[in-house]
Short mmCIF file of C-alpha atoms (C1' of nucleotides) in Angstrom, two decimals:
data_model
loop_
_atom_site.label_atom_id
_atom_site.label_comp_id
_atom_site.label_asym_id
_atom_site.label_seq_id
_atom_site.Cartn_x
_atom_site.Cartn_y
_atom_site.Cartn_z
CA UNK A 1 25.91 -25.02 6.12
CA UNK A 2 23.04 -22.83 5.01
CA UNK A 3 21.12 -22.93 1.83
CA UNK A 4 22.32 -22.78 -1.68
CA UNK A 5 22.29 -19.36 -3.36
CA UNK A 6 18.97 -18.40 -4.93
CA UNK A 7 20.43 -17.25 -8.20
CA UNK A 8 23.49 -16.01 -10.00
CA UNK A 9 22.89 -12.29 -10.01
CA UNK A 10 25.31 -11.71 -12.86
CA UNK A 11 23.04 -13.57 -15.26
CA UNK A 12 19.83 -11.97 -14.06
CA UNK A 13 17.94 -9.44 -16.10
CA UNK A 14 17.11 -6.09 -14.55
CA UNK A 15 14.87 -3.20 -15.41
CA UNK A 16 11.31 -3.01 -16.62
CA UNK A 17 9.39 -6.22 -17.07
CA UNK A 18 8.13 -7.13 -20.50
CA UNK A 19 4.65 -8.41 -21.27
CA UNK A 20 6.12 -11.84 -22.03
CA UNK A 21 7.85 -11.98 -18.67
CA UNK A 22 4.69 -10.93 -16.89
CA UNK A 23 2.73 -13.62 -18.67
CA UNK A 24 5.27 -16.28 -17.77
CA UNK A 25 5.13 -15.29 -14.13
CA UNK A 26 1.33 -15.17 -14.07
CA UNK A 27 1.03 -18.53 -15.78
CA UNK A 28 3.47 -20.14 -13.39
CA UNK A 29 1.83 -18.75 -10.26
CA UNK A 30 -1.64 -19.65 -11.48
CA UNK A 31 -0.46 -23.22 -11.82
CA UNK A 32 1.87 -23.61 -8.88
CA UNK A 33 0.97 -20.79 -6.55
CA UNK A 34 3.33 -18.39 -4.80
CA UNK A 35 6.21 -19.28 -2.55
CA UNK A 36 9.60 -20.82 -3.29
CA UNK A 37 10.73 -17.63 -4.93
CA UNK A 38 14.24 -19.03 -4.99
CA UNK A 39 13.45 -21.68 -7.55
CA UNK A 40 10.53 -20.00 -9.25
CA UNK A 41 12.37 -17.96 -11.93
CA UNK A 42 14.12 -21.02 -13.34
CA UNK A 43 10.97 -23.12 -13.30
CA UNK A 44 8.99 -20.31 -14.90
CA UNK A 45 11.64 -19.73 -17.53
CA UNK A 46 12.52 -16.27 -16.31
CA UNK A 47 15.95 -14.73 -16.11
CA UNK A 48 14.99 -12.76 -13.07
CA UNK A 49 15.99 -12.88 -9.44
CA UNK A 50 13.38 -14.48 -7.20
CA UNK A 51 13.24 -11.29 -5.24
CA UNK A 52 12.38 -9.38 -8.37
CA UNK A 53 9.64 -11.91 -9.25
CA UNK A 54 8.13 -11.60 -5.80
CA UNK A 55 8.11 -7.82 -6.03
CA UNK A 56 6.60 -7.85 -9.49
CA UNK A 57 3.85 -10.21 -8.38
CA UNK A 58 2.93 -8.54 -5.12
CA UNK A 59 3.14 -4.97 -6.37
CA UNK A 60 1.76 -5.29 -9.84
CA UNK A 61 0.54 -8.60 -11.20
CA UNK A 62 -1.55 -10.25 -8.54
CA UNK A 63 -5.25 -10.04 -9.29
CA UNK A 64 -6.43 -8.83 -5.90
CA UNK A 65 -4.92 -5.39 -6.11
CA UNK A 66 -6.66 -2.22 -7.04
CA UNK A 67 -4.79 0.25 -9.16
CA UNK A 68 -5.48 3.83 -10.01
CA UNK A 69 -6.45 6.93 -8.11
CA UNK A 70 -6.95 6.60 -4.38
CA UNK A 71 -10.30 7.70 -3.05
CA UNK A 72 -10.78 10.50 -0.55
CA UNK A 73 -11.52 7.93 2.09
CA UNK A 74 -8.36 5.98 1.35
CA UNK A 75 -6.39 9.21 1.43
CA UNK A 76 -7.72 10.15 4.86
CA UNK A 77 -7.02 6.66 6.10
CA UNK A 78 -3.42 6.89 4.97
CA UNK A 79 -2.97 10.27 6.62
CA UNK A 80 -4.30 9.05 9.92
CA UNK A 81 -2.47 5.77 9.89
CA UNK A 82 0.74 7.52 8.97
CA UNK A 83 0.27 9.89 11.87
CA UNK A 84 0.01 6.93 14.19
CA UNK A 85 2.36 4.42 12.60
CA UNK A 86 4.88 6.50 10.71
CA UNK A 87 6.50 5.05 7.62
CA UNK A 88 5.38 1.51 8.31
CA UNK A 89 3.95 1.12 4.86
CA UNK A 90 3.23 -2.57 5.08
CA UNK A 91 1.22 -2.03 8.26
CA UNK A 92 -0.66 0.83 6.66
CA UNK A 93 -1.33 -1.26 3.56
CA UNK A 94 -2.97 -3.96 5.66
CA UNK A 95 -5.74 -1.49 6.44
CA UNK A 96 -6.27 -0.52 2.82
CA UNK A 97 -7.67 -3.55 1.03
CA UNK A 98 -6.27 -4.17 -2.43
CA UNK A 99 -3.58 -1.53 -2.11
CA UNK A 100 0.12 -2.34 -1.92
CA UNK A 101 2.63 -0.86 0.47
CA UNK A 102 4.67 0.33 -2.50
CA UNK A 103 1.73 2.17 -3.97
CA UNK A 104 0.90 3.82 -0.68
CA UNK A 105 4.51 4.77 -0.16
CA UNK A 106 4.72 6.27 -3.63
CA UNK A 107 1.45 8.11 -3.17
CA UNK A 108 2.63 9.51 0.12
CA UNK A 109 6.04 10.58 -1.13
CA UNK A 110 4.86 12.02 -4.39
CA UNK A 111 1.59 13.61 -3.42
CA UNK A 112 0.21 13.42 0.10
CA UNK A 113 3.29 14.69 1.90
CA UNK A 114 3.39 17.74 -0.31
CA UNK A 115 -0.30 18.38 0.15
CA UNK A 116 0.08 18.30 3.91
CA UNK A 117 3.10 20.57 3.73
CA UNK A 118 1.15 23.04 1.64
CA UNK A 119 -1.66 22.98 4.17
CA UNK A 120 0.85 23.53 6.93
CA UNK A 121 0.26 20.24 8.63
CA UNK A 122 2.88 18.23 10.41
CA UNK A 123 2.98 14.99 8.48
CA UNK A 124 3.72 12.99 11.58
CA UNK A 125 0.96 14.16 13.80
CA UNK A 126 -1.33 15.80 11.24
CA UNK A 127 -1.44 18.75 13.56
CA UNK A 128 -0.41 22.23 12.52
CA UNK A 129 3.34 22.56 12.79
CA UNK A 130 4.28 24.49 15.87
CA UNK A 131 6.94 27.11 15.59
CA UNK A 132 9.90 26.20 17.67
CA UNK A 133 12.57 28.82 17.92
CA UNK A 134 15.97 27.47 17.16
CA UNK A 135 18.86 28.32 19.40
CA UNK A 136 21.09 28.51 16.38
CA UNK A 137 21.24 31.14 13.69
CA UNK A 138 19.96 28.79 11.06
CA UNK A 139 16.40 28.75 9.87
CA UNK A 140 13.71 27.15 12.02
CA UNK A 141 13.56 23.41 11.73
CA UNK A 142 9.84 23.25 11.38
CA UNK A 143 9.81 21.98 7.83
CA UNK A 144 12.84 19.77 8.16
CA UNK A 145 11.43 17.22 10.50
CA UNK A 146 11.86 13.60 9.79
CA UNK A 147 8.68 11.82 8.87
CA UNK A 148 10.03 8.65 10.29
CA UNK A 149 8.92 7.31 13.61
CA UNK A 150 11.98 7.39 15.69
CA UNK A 151 14.93 8.62 13.76
CA UNK A 152 15.99 11.79 12.06
CA UNK A 153 16.93 11.72 8.44
CA UNK A 154 19.46 14.04 6.94
CA UNK A 155 17.34 16.39 4.88
CA UNK A 156 19.74 16.55 2.01
CA UNK A 157 17.30 17.63 -0.64
CA UNK A 158 15.98 20.75 0.98
CA UNK A 159 19.13 22.35 2.31
CA UNK A 160 21.16 22.40 -0.83
CA UNK A 161 23.41 19.59 0.23
CA UNK A 162 25.80 19.43 -2.68
CA UNK A 163 28.05 16.64 -1.52
CA UNK A 164 28.79 13.94 -4.10
CA UNK A 165 26.63 10.89 -3.80
CA UNK A 166 28.87 8.26 -2.28
CA UNK A 167 26.29 6.01 -0.75
CA UNK A 168 26.29 3.45 -3.50
CA UNK A 169 29.74 2.07 -2.85
CA UNK A 170 30.62 3.79 0.39
CA UNK A 171 34.25 3.96 -0.67
CA UNK A 172 34.91 7.66 -0.74
CA UNK A 173 33.66 9.82 2.05
CA UNK A 174 33.27 13.55 1.82
CA UNK A 175 34.53 15.86 4.51
CA UNK A 176 30.97 16.47 5.60
CA UNK A 177 30.35 12.77 5.85
CA UNK A 178 33.41 12.38 8.02
CA UNK A 179 32.31 15.27 10.16
CA UNK A 180 28.87 13.77 10.58
CA UNK A 181 30.43 10.48 11.56
CA UNK A 182 32.41 12.27 14.23
CA UNK A 183 29.24 13.88 15.49
CA UNK A 184 27.52 10.52 15.51
CA UNK A 185 30.31 9.15 17.69
CA UNK A 186 29.86 12.04 20.07
CA UNK A 187 26.14 11.38 20.28
CA UNK A 188 26.76 7.73 21.01
CA UNK A 189 29.37 8.67 23.58
CA UNK A 190 27.04 11.07 25.31
CA UNK A 191 24.81 8.28 26.55
CA UNK A 192 21.77 9.94 25.10
CA UNK A 193 20.98 7.08 22.77
CA UNK A 194 21.53 4.60 25.57
CA UNK A 195 18.97 6.45 27.58
CA UNK A 196 16.46 6.25 24.78
CA UNK A 197 17.23 2.59 24.25
CA UNK A 198 16.78 1.89 27.94
CA UNK A 199 13.41 3.54 27.84
CA UNK A 200 12.46 1.41 24.87
CA UNK A 201 13.81 -1.65 26.63
CA UNK A 202 11.37 -1.09 29.43
CA UNK A 203 8.62 -0.93 26.88
CA UNK A 204 9.90 -4.04 25.15
CA UNK A 205 10.13 -6.02 28.34
CA UNK A 206 6.70 -4.90 29.23
CA UNK A 207 5.19 -6.24 26.08
CA UNK A 208 7.00 -9.52 25.87
CA UNK A 209 7.16 -10.62 29.40
CA UNK A 210 4.34 -11.78 31.54
CA UNK A 211 6.16 -10.40 34.51
CA UNK A 212 5.02 -6.87 33.94
CA UNK A 213 7.20 -4.11 35.29
CA UNK A 214 5.43 -2.52 38.18
CA UNK A 215 4.40 1.08 38.10
CA UNK A 216 6.91 1.90 40.83
CA UNK A 217 9.70 0.34 38.81
CA UNK A 218 8.67 2.26 35.75
CA UNK A 219 8.65 5.49 37.70
CA UNK A 220 12.05 4.95 39.23
CA UNK A 221 13.60 3.73 35.99
CA UNK A 222 12.23 6.59 33.96
CA UNK A 223 13.48 9.00 36.61
CA UNK A 224 16.98 7.65 36.50
CA UNK A 225 17.00 7.59 32.73
CA UNK A 226 15.87 11.18 32.53
CA UNK A 227 18.55 12.20 35.00
CA UNK A 228 21.28 10.31 33.18
CA UNK A 229 20.56 11.60 29.73
CA UNK A 230 21.88 14.86 28.49
CA UNK A 231 21.79 16.56 25.17
CA UNK A 232 25.21 16.88 23.56
CA UNK A 233 26.51 20.36 23.01
CA UNK A 234 27.41 20.94 19.38
CA UNK A 235 28.35 24.57 19.74
CA UNK A 236 32.08 23.89 19.83
CA UNK A 237 32.20 21.66 16.80
CA UNK A 238 33.74 23.36 13.81
CA UNK A 239 32.31 22.61 10.42
CA UNK A 240 33.93 22.50 7.03
CA UNK A 241 31.08 24.10 5.19
CA UNK A 242 28.07 26.24 5.86
CA UNK A 243 25.69 23.46 4.87
CA UNK A 244 27.30 21.12 7.33
CA UNK A 245 27.01 23.77 10.00
CA UNK A 246 23.34 24.19 9.27
CA UNK A 247 22.85 20.47 9.31
CA UNK A 248 24.60 20.11 12.63
CA UNK A 249 22.60 22.95 14.12
CA UNK A 250 19.46 21.24 13.01
CA UNK A 251 20.56 17.98 14.52
CA UNK A 252 21.41 19.70 17.78
CA UNK A 253 18.08 21.49 17.89
CA UNK A 254 16.31 18.30 17.08
CA UNK A 255 18.07 16.47 19.86
CA UNK A 256 17.18 19.23 22.33
CA UNK A 257 13.58 18.80 21.40
CA UNK A 258 13.87 15.11 22.00
CA UNK A 259 14.02 15.78 25.71
CA UNK A 260 10.28 16.33 25.43
CA UNK A 261 9.74 12.64 25.08
CA UNK A 262 11.28 12.14 28.47
CA UNK A 263 8.92 14.74 29.86
CA UNK A 264 6.06 13.02 28.10
CA UNK A 265 7.05 9.67 29.49
CA UNK A 266 7.54 11.17 32.91
CA UNK A 267 4.10 12.76 32.81
CA UNK A 268 2.63 9.46 31.77
CA UNK A 269 4.38 7.58 34.53
CA UNK A 270 3.25 10.17 37.04
CA UNK A 271 -0.30 9.65 35.96
CA UNK A 272 0.17 5.96 36.30
CA UNK A 273 1.20 6.54 39.88
CA UNK A 274 -1.57 8.99 40.65
CA UNK A 275 -4.16 6.69 39.22
CA UNK A 276 -3.02 3.73 41.21
CA UNK A 277 -5.04 4.53 44.29
CA UNK A 278 -8.04 5.95 42.50
CA UNK A 279 -8.54 3.47 39.73
CA UNK A 280 -10.44 0.90 41.72
CA UNK A 281 -13.00 3.42 42.89
CA UNK A 282 -13.32 5.11 39.53
CA UNK A 283 -13.99 1.91 37.68
CA UNK A 284 -16.45 0.93 40.34
CA UNK A 285 -15.83 -2.75 39.99
CA UNK A 286 -16.32 -2.78 36.25
CA UNK A 287 -13.97 -4.95 34.33
CA UNK A 288 -13.12 -2.35 31.73
CA UNK A 289 -10.34 -4.20 30.05
CA UNK A 290 -10.03 -7.80 29.05
CA UNK A 291 -6.28 -7.59 29.18
CA UNK A 292 -3.79 -5.47 31.06
CA UNK A 293 -2.64 -2.49 29.05
CA UNK A 294 1.10 -2.57 28.53
CA UNK A 295 3.42 -0.07 26.93
CA UNK A 296 4.88 -1.70 23.86
CA UNK A 297 6.69 1.13 22.19
CA UNK A 298 7.83 4.67 22.70
CA UNK A 299 8.08 6.81 19.61
CA UNK A 300 10.38 9.63 20.57
CA UNK A 301 9.35 12.05 17.91
CA UNK A 302 9.80 15.63 19.18
CA UNK A 303 6.74 16.77 17.31
CA UNK A 304 4.53 14.08 18.67
CA UNK A 305 6.06 11.77 21.26
CA UNK A 306 3.85 8.76 21.44
CA UNK A 307 3.38 5.92 23.85
CA UNK A 308 2.06 2.86 22.11
CA UNK A 309 0.15 0.29 24.08
CA UNK A 310 -0.78 -3.21 23.21
CA UNK A 311 -4.23 -3.58 21.83
CA UNK A 312 -6.54 -3.30 24.75
CA UNK A 313 -9.97 -4.69 24.28
CA UNK A 314 -12.68 -3.13 26.29
CA UNK A 315 -16.39 -3.46 26.64
CA UNK A 316 -18.51 -0.61 25.51
CA UNK A 317 -18.60 1.16 28.84
CA UNK A 318 -17.46 4.38 27.22
CA UNK A 319 -19.88 4.21 24.36
CA UNK A 320 -22.41 6.65 25.78
CA UNK A 321 -19.80 9.28 26.39
CA UNK A 322 -17.25 8.89 23.66
CA UNK A 323 -16.48 6.52 20.88
CA UNK A 324 -13.18 5.25 22.13
CA UNK A 325 -13.66 1.65 23.05
CA UNK A 326 -9.98 1.09 23.43
CA UNK A 327 -6.84 2.93 22.72
CA UNK A 328 -3.44 1.74 21.83
CA UNK A 329 -1.82 4.99 20.86
CA UNK A 330 -1.46 7.92 23.15
CA UNK A 331 0.24 10.84 21.51
CA UNK A 332 1.35 13.91 23.37
CA UNK A 333 1.45 17.36 21.93
CA UNK A 334 4.60 19.41 21.91
CA UNK A 335 4.30 20.60 25.47
CA UNK A 336 3.65 17.40 27.31
CA UNK A 337 5.45 18.88 30.27
CA UNK A 338 2.61 21.29 30.90
CA UNK A 339 0.58 18.37 32.15
CA UNK A 340 -2.54 20.34 32.93
CA UNK A 341 -5.17 17.68 32.81
CA UNK A 342 -8.01 20.15 32.56
CA UNK A 343 -6.71 21.26 29.18
CA UNK A 344 -6.41 17.75 27.87
CA UNK A 345 -8.75 17.04 25.04
CA UNK A 346 -9.39 13.77 23.38
CA UNK A 347 -9.88 13.71 19.70
CA UNK A 348 -11.47 10.40 19.10
CA UNK A 349 -12.69 9.03 15.87
CA UNK A 350 -14.80 6.13 14.85
CA UNK A 351 -11.93 4.89 12.78
CA UNK A 352 -11.34 1.22 13.44
CA UNK A 353 -8.05 -0.51 12.82
CA UNK A 354 -9.08 -4.10 12.94
CA UNK A 355 -12.41 -5.09 14.21
CA UNK A 356 -13.68 -8.57 13.55
CA UNK A 357 -15.47 -8.55 16.90
CA UNK A 358 -13.80 -5.82 18.83
CA UNK A 359 -12.83 -2.24 18.18
CA UNK A 360 -9.55 -0.50 18.34
CA UNK A 361 -9.48 3.21 18.00
CA UNK A 362 -6.70 5.68 17.55
CA UNK A 363 -6.85 8.21 20.26
CA UNK A 364 -4.72 11.31 20.59
CA UNK A 365 -4.30 13.34 23.73
CA UNK A 366 -3.83 16.80 22.36
CA UNK A 367 -2.79 18.89 25.28
CA UNK A 368 -2.52 22.23 23.57
CA UNK A 369 -5.55 22.10 21.36
CA UNK A 370 -7.98 24.89 22.12
CA UNK A 371 -11.55 23.66 22.04
CA UNK A 372 -12.64 25.99 19.26
CA UNK A 373 -9.93 25.11 16.78
CA UNK A 374 -10.61 21.43 17.08
CA UNK A 375 -14.36 21.78 17.12
CA UNK A 376 -14.21 23.76 13.90
CA UNK A 377 -12.96 20.76 12.01
CA UNK A 378 -15.59 19.26 9.78
CA UNK A 379 -13.71 16.09 9.02
CA UNK A 380 -15.96 13.05 9.30
CA UNK A 381 -13.31 11.15 11.15
CA UNK A 382 -13.20 13.75 13.86
CA UNK A 383 -16.90 14.19 14.22
CA UNK A 384 -16.84 12.83 17.71
CA UNK A 385 -14.80 15.45 19.48
CA UNK A 386 -15.86 15.65 23.02
CA UNK A 387 -14.55 17.16 26.18
CA UNK A 388 -14.77 14.42 28.71
CA UNK A 389 -12.21 14.92 31.44
CA UNK A 390 -13.85 12.39 33.71
CA UNK A 391 -13.58 9.65 31.16
CA UNK A 392 -10.09 10.67 30.19
CA UNK A 393 -8.85 10.71 33.73
CA UNK A 394 -10.59 7.42 34.39
CA UNK A 395 -8.86 5.91 31.43
CA UNK A 396 -5.49 7.38 32.20
CA UNK A 397 -5.76 6.30 35.79
CA UNK A 398 -6.47 2.78 34.75
CA UNK A 399 -3.56 2.78 32.31
"C1'" DA Y 1 9.82 22.69 -31.63
"C1'" DA Y 2 13.20 22.58 -27.96
"C1'" DT Y 3 14.30 22.69 -23.33
"C1'" DG Y 4 13.90 22.38 -18.45
"C1'" DG Y 5 11.32 21.28 -14.44
"C1'" DT Y 6 8.18 18.35 -12.05
"C1'" DA Y 7 5.26 14.37 -10.97
"C1'" DC Y 8 4.62 9.74 -10.97
"C1'" DC Y 9 5.75 5.05 -10.14
"C1'" DA Y 10 8.06 0.57 -11.14
"C1'" DA Y 11 11.98 -1.42 -9.76
"C1'" DC Y 12 16.23 -1.73 -7.37
"C1'" DC Y 13 19.09 -1.75 -3.21
"C1'" DG Y 14 20.45 -2.50 1.46
"C1'" DC Y 15 19.29 -3.95 5.87
"C1'" DA Y 16 16.95 -6.67 9.47
"C1'" DT Y 17 14.57 -10.65 10.50
"C1'" DT Y 18 13.24 -15.29 9.65
"C1'" DC Y 19 14.10 -19.70 8.12
"C1'" DT Y 20 16.74 -23.72 6.65
"C1'" DT Y 21 20.57 -26.68 6.70
"C1'" DG G 1 23.76 -23.36 17.98
"C1'" DA G 2 26.03 -21.43 13.97
"C1'" DA G 3 26.14 -20.09 9.33
"C1'" DG G 4 24.18 -18.29 5.62
"C1'" DA G 5 20.28 -17.97 2.32
"C1'" DA G 6 15.36 -16.44 1.90
"C1'" DT G 7 12.15 -13.20 2.83
"C1'" DG G 8 10.09 -8.82 3.97
"C1'" DC G 9 10.39 -4.05 4.42
"C1'" DG G 10 11.46 0.80 3.70
"C1'" DG G 11 14.42 4.18 1.25
"C1'" DT G 12 15.93 5.58 -3.05
"C1'" DT G 13 16.68 5.74 -7.98
"C1'" DG G 14 15.84 6.22 -12.73
"C1'" DG G 15 12.82 6.23 -16.67
"C1'" DT G 16 8.85 8.25 -18.63
"C1'" DA G 17 5.10 11.43 -19.25
"C1'" DC G 18 3.43 15.80 -18.84
"C1'" DC G 19 3.49 20.74 -18.50
"C1'" DA G 20 5.32 25.45 -18.69
"C1'" DT G 21 8.34 28.58 -20.79
#
DNA sequence: AATGGTACCAACCGCATTCTT
DNA sequence: GAAGAATGCGGTTGGTACCAT
């Protein structure tokens, strides 16, 4: 069963493409179009894997891509989209016409990330990095955060991790690797990851199923999940090296911080409950949303736990007060547990994700942002920074 | 001129998902 | 429905150019 293999990899050429190869690929695609990458190399007279041909075409040869320096506007777009989407380069690339995901990824890794680090900005949330005191003796973790959405990478480069590189074959494991595997087993055994998965499952069910989980169910489920989960204690684990110890301390600290997402979710669910009775009156019969908002994803980043909603299309009822027609990202600051609605500020921008006929706007609830510090920003994208508790509470209540 | 460090980026690799048989 | 290849995506590597010493 199944298909025949696409190519014999042993006979395939690797490395940089020559001008002749490029020309062959271009000529073939101009005649026959893209697709059927499996058979393309042979038909085009190329000793390349179909995968390699596809990559070469999409990232370099196709005519509808723009190469060269990214503009200021493109740069800002990447920063904001990365703050909302994380390392989903293909999704980010869709909002930057004529730019490839590979180019954006390279630009981010080689330039933008460093620029943001220099400026002292958290590359996930684009907010200033908060200083979180570590319970361990190791250095603060503030600069070691993963830039990924929902997982934590081992920051090998920055902590002097001198273990041999065994990831290519996976045959020989260092002592540190073995130790980390043991830790991973402990984490899995603790039930913490199950708790996170359960939370995400709720979100997943909510987005895929017409039978939406009721607010009461969400509240009770989130409660039980929060009660069940606990952060594993790494203090008794012995390490074989100081770097491993530092790494483990960082992991432990990171996991402790992860409990914030539960608080964030809990606060959100509480607001859902509170808003239940009030929402009808506050919307005053207006049909604000064309579709029911549903939680589709929970990004459990400790620096910026985020609840992602499906795209909610609204009429322009908010237009006079603030430029957020709809919101599908709600990102909490580091102290979501504070939950003081009066200090909640919305930073809304006129930045549209996709808007053939409707608008979708990124919208961050920044609970710790003092009014002055945000208002001082001169960034064009944040030129609509307004305190509007009534609108915020109305929106939250409806959600 | 030689050397070392850094930045850039094309290309590769592995994994997850989708598709075909 | 199962098996396995094709495809798409994100992480990483390695070659090259450039710059500082």
